[in-house]
Amino acid sequence: MSSQIAQSPWQTAALLVARLIFAAVFLMAVTFKFMGMEATAGYIATAGFPFPLFLAWCAAILEVALVLCLLSGAFFTQAALVAAAYVLFLAFAFHGPSHWSGNQAEFGFFVDHFSFLAGLLFAAVHGPGRILALNLGMAGQGLSSPPGAGLK
């Protein structure tokens, strides 16, 4: 069996669209941070974290790096795993059980993070695809699958 399984055009398109969606979500988040770093720091402070302005800048830098990796495909698996951990942290830190009382919308925000987390984990396993991807990092693919494995 060949280690290279052909990818259909719709699979290639789906991978590119997914990468664009992931990158767009983080790009929107970092754009809002840069437009109002003090407001972001205030939100972080209300969650009880120390050094909120420093943490806001750290989050912005991380999100810029994630956008670059998700768009380019460079270090894609690692970036998707870091993004997944970050999204999980955000879910609990800013929308977790302590935020649910009196605000049912917070529970919805919490659950939404898990949908995004699932997509990021799936992306980490399957990699950025072979089109428009720098394929740097862990062979530029998923953790254990050869390029295109599992695609029919």
PDB file of C-alpha atoms in Angstrom:
ATOM      1  CA  MET A   1       0.000   0.000   0.000  1.00  0.00           C
ATOM      2  CA  SER A   2       1.305   3.414  -0.922  1.00  0.00           C
ATOM      3  CA  SER A   3       2.028   5.907   1.839  1.00  0.00           C
ATOM      4  CA  GLN A   4       0.470   8.572  -0.393  1.00  0.00           C
ATOM      5  CA  ILE A   5      -3.293   8.304  -0.896  1.00  0.00           C
ATOM      6  CA  ALA A   6      -4.769  10.683  -3.431  1.00  0.00           C
ATOM      7  CA  GLN A   7      -6.890  13.494  -2.082  1.00  0.00           C
ATOM      8  CA  SER A   8     -10.041  14.438  -3.942  1.00  0.00           C
ATOM      9  CA  PRO A   9     -10.604  18.092  -4.871  1.00  0.00           C
ATOM     10  CA  TRP A  10     -13.388  18.463  -2.287  1.00  0.00           C
ATOM     11  CA  GLN A  11     -11.105  17.104   0.474  1.00  0.00           C
ATOM     12  CA  THR A  12      -8.393  19.557  -0.522  1.00  0.00           C
ATOM     13  CA  ALA A  13     -10.925  22.396  -0.546  1.00  0.00           C
ATOM     14  CA  ALA A  14     -12.359  21.325   2.818  1.00  0.00           C
ATOM     15  CA  LEU A  15      -8.892  21.328   4.410  1.00  0.00           C
ATOM     16  CA  LEU A  16      -8.159  24.802   3.061  1.00  0.00           C
ATOM     17  CA  VAL A  17     -11.514  26.166   4.213  1.00  0.00           C
ATOM     18  CA  ALA A  18     -11.029  24.634   7.669  1.00  0.00           C
ATOM     19  CA  ARG A  19      -7.584  26.220   7.955  1.00  0.00           C
ATOM     20  CA  LEU A  20      -9.045  29.572   6.928  1.00  0.00           C
ATOM     21  CA  ILE A  21     -11.827  29.285   9.515  1.00  0.00           C
ATOM     22  CA  PHE A  22      -9.401  28.383  12.307  1.00  0.00           C
ATOM     23  CA  ALA A  23      -7.116  31.250  11.354  1.00  0.00           C
ATOM     24  CA  ALA A  24     -10.029  33.694  11.016  1.00  0.00           C
ATOM     25  CA  VAL A  25     -11.274  32.957  14.532  1.00  0.00           C
ATOM     26  CA  PHE A  26      -7.858  33.674  16.040  1.00  0.00           C
ATOM     27  CA  LEU A  27      -7.336  36.663  13.724  1.00  0.00           C
ATOM     28  CA  MET A  28     -10.600  38.213  14.924  1.00  0.00           C
ATOM     29  CA  ALA A  29      -9.613  37.596  18.550  1.00  0.00           C
ATOM     30  CA  VAL A  30      -6.188  39.178  18.156  1.00  0.00           C
ATOM     31  CA  THR A  31      -7.630  42.108  16.193  1.00  0.00           C
ATOM     32  CA  PHE A  32      -9.956  42.919  19.080  1.00  0.00           C
ATOM     33  CA  LYS A  33      -7.022  42.659  21.476  1.00  0.00           C
ATOM     34  CA  PHE A  34      -4.926  45.111  19.458  1.00  0.00           C
ATOM     35  CA  MET A  35      -7.881  47.486  19.108  1.00  0.00           C
ATOM     36  CA  GLY A  36      -8.392  47.518  22.886  1.00  0.00           C
ATOM     37  CA  MET A  37      -5.534  45.962  24.819  1.00  0.00           C
ATOM     38  CA  GLU A  38      -6.630  47.753  28.002  1.00  0.00           C
ATOM     39  CA  ALA A  39     -10.159  46.353  27.666  1.00  0.00           C
ATOM     40  CA  THR A  40      -8.730  42.871  27.184  1.00  0.00           C
ATOM     41  CA  ALA A  41      -6.561  43.363  30.264  1.00  0.00           C
ATOM     42  CA  GLY A  42      -9.639  44.466  32.192  1.00  0.00           C
ATOM     43  CA  TYR A  43     -11.488  41.304  31.159  1.00  0.00           C
ATOM     44  CA  ILE A  44      -8.525  39.204  32.262  1.00  0.00           C
ATOM     45  CA  ALA A  45      -8.400  41.077  35.582  1.00  0.00           C
ATOM     46  CA  THR A  46     -12.098  40.432  36.238  1.00  0.00           C
ATOM     47  CA  ALA A  47     -11.363  36.704  35.901  1.00  0.00           C
ATOM     48  CA  GLY A  48      -8.884  37.111  38.771  1.00  0.00           C
ATOM     49  CA  PHE A  49      -5.581  36.737  36.947  1.00  0.00           C
ATOM     50  CA  PRO A  50      -2.550  38.791  38.021  1.00  0.00           C
ATOM     51  CA  PHE A  51      -0.608  40.968  35.560  1.00  0.00           C
ATOM     52  CA  PRO A  52      -3.561  41.334  33.175  1.00  0.00           C
ATOM     53  CA  LEU A  53      -1.882  43.662  30.678  1.00  0.00           C
ATOM     54  CA  PHE A  54       1.131  41.354  30.406  1.00  0.00           C
ATOM     55  CA  LEU A  55      -1.180  38.353  29.926  1.00  0.00           C
ATOM     56  CA  ALA A  56      -3.194  40.243  27.289  1.00  0.00           C
ATOM     57  CA  TRP A  57      -0.007  40.857  25.311  1.00  0.00           C
ATOM     58  CA  CYS A  58       1.050  37.210  25.736  1.00  0.00           C
ATOM     59  CA  ALA A  59      -2.351  36.092  24.423  1.00  0.00           C
ATOM     60  CA  ALA A  60      -2.065  38.460  21.446  1.00  0.00           C
ATOM     61  CA  ILE A  61       1.409  37.197  20.554  1.00  0.00           C
ATOM     62  CA  LEU A  62       0.247  33.583  20.846  1.00  0.00           C
ATOM     63  CA  GLU A  63      -2.767  34.270  18.650  1.00  0.00           C
ATOM     64  CA  VAL A  64      -0.627  35.931  15.961  1.00  0.00           C
ATOM     65  CA  ALA A  65       1.653  32.874  15.949  1.00  0.00           C
ATOM     66  CA  LEU A  66      -1.366  30.567  15.698  1.00  0.00           C
ATOM     67  CA  VAL A  67      -2.771  32.538  12.755  1.00  0.00           C
ATOM     68  CA  LEU A  68       0.550  32.312  10.916  1.00  0.00           C
ATOM     69  CA  CYS A  69       0.899  28.570  11.536  1.00  0.00           C
ATOM     70  CA  LEU A  70      -2.705  27.741  10.676  1.00  0.00           C
ATOM     71  CA  LEU A  71      -2.624  29.758   7.461  1.00  0.00           C
ATOM     72  CA  SER A  72       0.775  28.593   6.264  1.00  0.00           C
ATOM     73  CA  GLY A  73       0.634  24.997   7.461  1.00  0.00           C
ATOM     74  CA  ALA A  74       4.025  25.442   9.139  1.00  0.00           C
ATOM     75  CA  PHE A  75       4.204  23.556  12.428  1.00  0.00           C
ATOM     76  CA  PHE A  76       0.523  22.889  11.917  1.00  0.00           C
ATOM     77  CA  THR A  77       0.116  19.897  14.208  1.00  0.00           C
ATOM     78  CA  GLN A  78       1.932  21.602  17.049  1.00  0.00           C
ATOM     79  CA  ALA A  79      -0.014  24.829  16.522  1.00  0.00           C
ATOM     80  CA  ALA A  80      -3.339  22.974  16.466  1.00  0.00           C
ATOM     81  CA  LEU A  81      -2.444  21.220  19.731  1.00  0.00           C
ATOM     82  CA  VAL A  82      -1.365  24.484  21.370  1.00  0.00           C
ATOM     83  CA  ALA A  83      -4.557  26.134  20.104  1.00  0.00           C
ATOM     84  CA  ALA A  84      -6.618  23.254  21.520  1.00  0.00           C
ATOM     85  CA  ALA A  85      -4.989  23.631  24.948  1.00  0.00           C
ATOM     86  CA  TYR A  86      -5.499  27.417  24.782  1.00  0.00           C
ATOM     87  CA  VAL A  87      -9.193  27.043  23.862  1.00  0.00           C
ATOM     88  CA  LEU A  88      -9.701  24.551  26.698  1.00  0.00           C
ATOM     89  CA  PHE A  89      -8.039  26.969  29.131  1.00  0.00           C
ATOM     90  CA  LEU A  90     -10.226  29.848  27.884  1.00  0.00           C
ATOM     91  CA  ALA A  91     -13.375  27.744  28.267  1.00  0.00           C
ATOM     92  CA  PHE A  92     -12.741  27.042  31.939  1.00  0.00           C
ATOM     93  CA  ALA A  93     -11.080  30.345  32.885  1.00  0.00           C
ATOM     94  CA  PHE A  94     -13.627  32.686  31.328  1.00  0.00           C
ATOM     95  CA  HIS A  95     -16.798  30.627  30.817  1.00  0.00           C
ATOM     96  CA  GLY A  96     -16.524  27.741  33.300  1.00  0.00           C
ATOM     97  CA  PRO A  97     -18.982  26.598  35.954  1.00  0.00           C
ATOM     98  CA  SER A  98     -18.309  29.562  38.233  1.00  0.00           C
ATOM     99  CA  HIS A  99     -19.758  31.845  35.514  1.00  0.00           C
ATOM    100  CA  TRP A 100     -22.975  29.907  34.891  1.00  0.00           C
ATOM    101  CA  SER A 101     -25.091  31.029  37.818  1.00  0.00           C
ATOM    102  CA  GLY A 102     -27.400  33.772  36.693  1.00  0.00           C
ATOM    103  CA  ASN A 103     -26.104  33.731  33.115  1.00  0.00           C
ATOM    104  CA  GLN A 104     -27.170  30.796  30.995  1.00  0.00           C
ATOM    105  CA  ALA A 105     -25.341  32.254  27.973  1.00  0.00           C
ATOM    106  CA  GLU A 106     -22.023  31.551  29.692  1.00  0.00           C
ATOM    107  CA  PHE A 107     -22.822  27.834  29.629  1.00  0.00           C
ATOM    108  CA  GLY A 108     -23.411  28.125  25.880  1.00  0.00           C
ATOM    109  CA  PHE A 109     -20.065  29.889  25.425  1.00  0.00           C
ATOM    110  CA  PHE A 110     -18.421  27.142  27.484  1.00  0.00           C
ATOM    111  CA  VAL A 111     -19.916  24.370  25.338  1.00  0.00           C
ATOM    112  CA  ASP A 112     -19.043  26.196  22.095  1.00  0.00           C
ATOM    113  CA  HIS A 113     -15.369  26.060  23.041  1.00  0.00           C
ATOM    114  CA  PHE A 114     -15.556  22.261  22.985  1.00  0.00           C
ATOM    115  CA  SER A 115     -16.807  22.204  19.409  1.00  0.00           C
ATOM    116  CA  PHE A 116     -13.837  24.321  18.408  1.00  0.00           C
ATOM    117  CA  LEU A 117     -11.550  22.117  20.528  1.00  0.00           C
ATOM    118  CA  ALA A 118     -12.800  19.017  18.708  1.00  0.00           C
ATOM    119  CA  GLY A 119     -12.051  20.588  15.337  1.00  0.00           C
ATOM    120  CA  LEU A 120      -8.554  21.582  16.422  1.00  0.00           C
ATOM    121  CA  LEU A 121      -7.807  18.071  17.680  1.00  0.00           C
ATOM    122  CA  PHE A 122      -9.077  16.591  14.425  1.00  0.00           C
ATOM    123  CA  ALA A 123      -6.883  19.043  12.495  1.00  0.00           C
ATOM    124  CA  ALA A 124      -3.856  18.155  14.634  1.00  0.00           C
ATOM    125  CA  VAL A 125      -4.278  14.481  13.783  1.00  0.00           C
ATOM    126  CA  HIS A 126      -4.855  14.964  10.050  1.00  0.00           C
ATOM    127  CA  GLY A 127      -2.468  17.843   9.354  1.00  0.00           C
ATOM    128  CA  PRO A 128      -2.772  20.819   7.007  1.00  0.00           C
ATOM    129  CA  GLY A 129      -3.070  18.848   3.773  1.00  0.00           C
ATOM    130  CA  ARG A 130      -0.590  18.979   0.928  1.00  0.00           C
ATOM    131  CA  ILE A 131      -1.835  22.100  -0.876  1.00  0.00           C
ATOM    132  CA  LEU A 132      -0.663  25.559   0.204  1.00  0.00           C
ATOM    133  CA  ALA A 133       1.104  24.123   3.251  1.00  0.00           C
ATOM    134  CA  LEU A 134       4.732  24.621   4.190  1.00  0.00           C
ATOM    135  CA  ASN A 135       4.678  21.222   5.925  1.00  0.00           C
ATOM    136  CA  LEU A 136       7.214  22.111   8.586  1.00  0.00           C
ATOM    137  CA  GLY A 137       7.209  20.551  12.018  1.00  0.00           C
ATOM    138  CA  MET A 138       6.326  16.947  12.749  1.00  0.00           C
ATOM    139  CA  ALA A 139       6.693  15.958   9.108  1.00  0.00           C
ATOM    140  CA  GLY A 140       3.948  18.513   8.543  1.00  0.00           C
ATOM    141  CA  GLN A 141       1.332  15.814   9.053  1.00  0.00           C
ATOM    142  CA  GLY A 142      -0.664  14.267  11.852  1.00  0.00           C
ATOM    143  CA  LEU A 143       0.949  12.601  14.820  1.00  0.00           C
ATOM    144  CA  SER A 144       1.198   9.129  13.327  1.00  0.00           C
ATOM    145  CA  SER A 145      -0.526   9.003   9.955  1.00  0.00           C
ATOM    146  CA  PRO A 146       1.258   9.193   6.606  1.00  0.00           C
ATOM    147  CA  PRO A 147       0.114  11.978   4.279  1.00  0.00           C
ATOM    148  CA  GLY A 148      -3.511  11.494   3.300  1.00  0.00           C
ATOM    149  CA  ALA A 149      -3.973   8.407   5.469  1.00  0.00           C
ATOM    150  CA  GLY A 150      -7.592   7.635   6.122  1.00  0.00           C
ATOM    151  CA  LEU A 151      -8.785   9.631   3.119  1.00  0.00           C
ATOM    152  CA  LYS A 152     -10.593   7.682   0.440  1.00  0.00           C
TER     153      LYS A 152
END
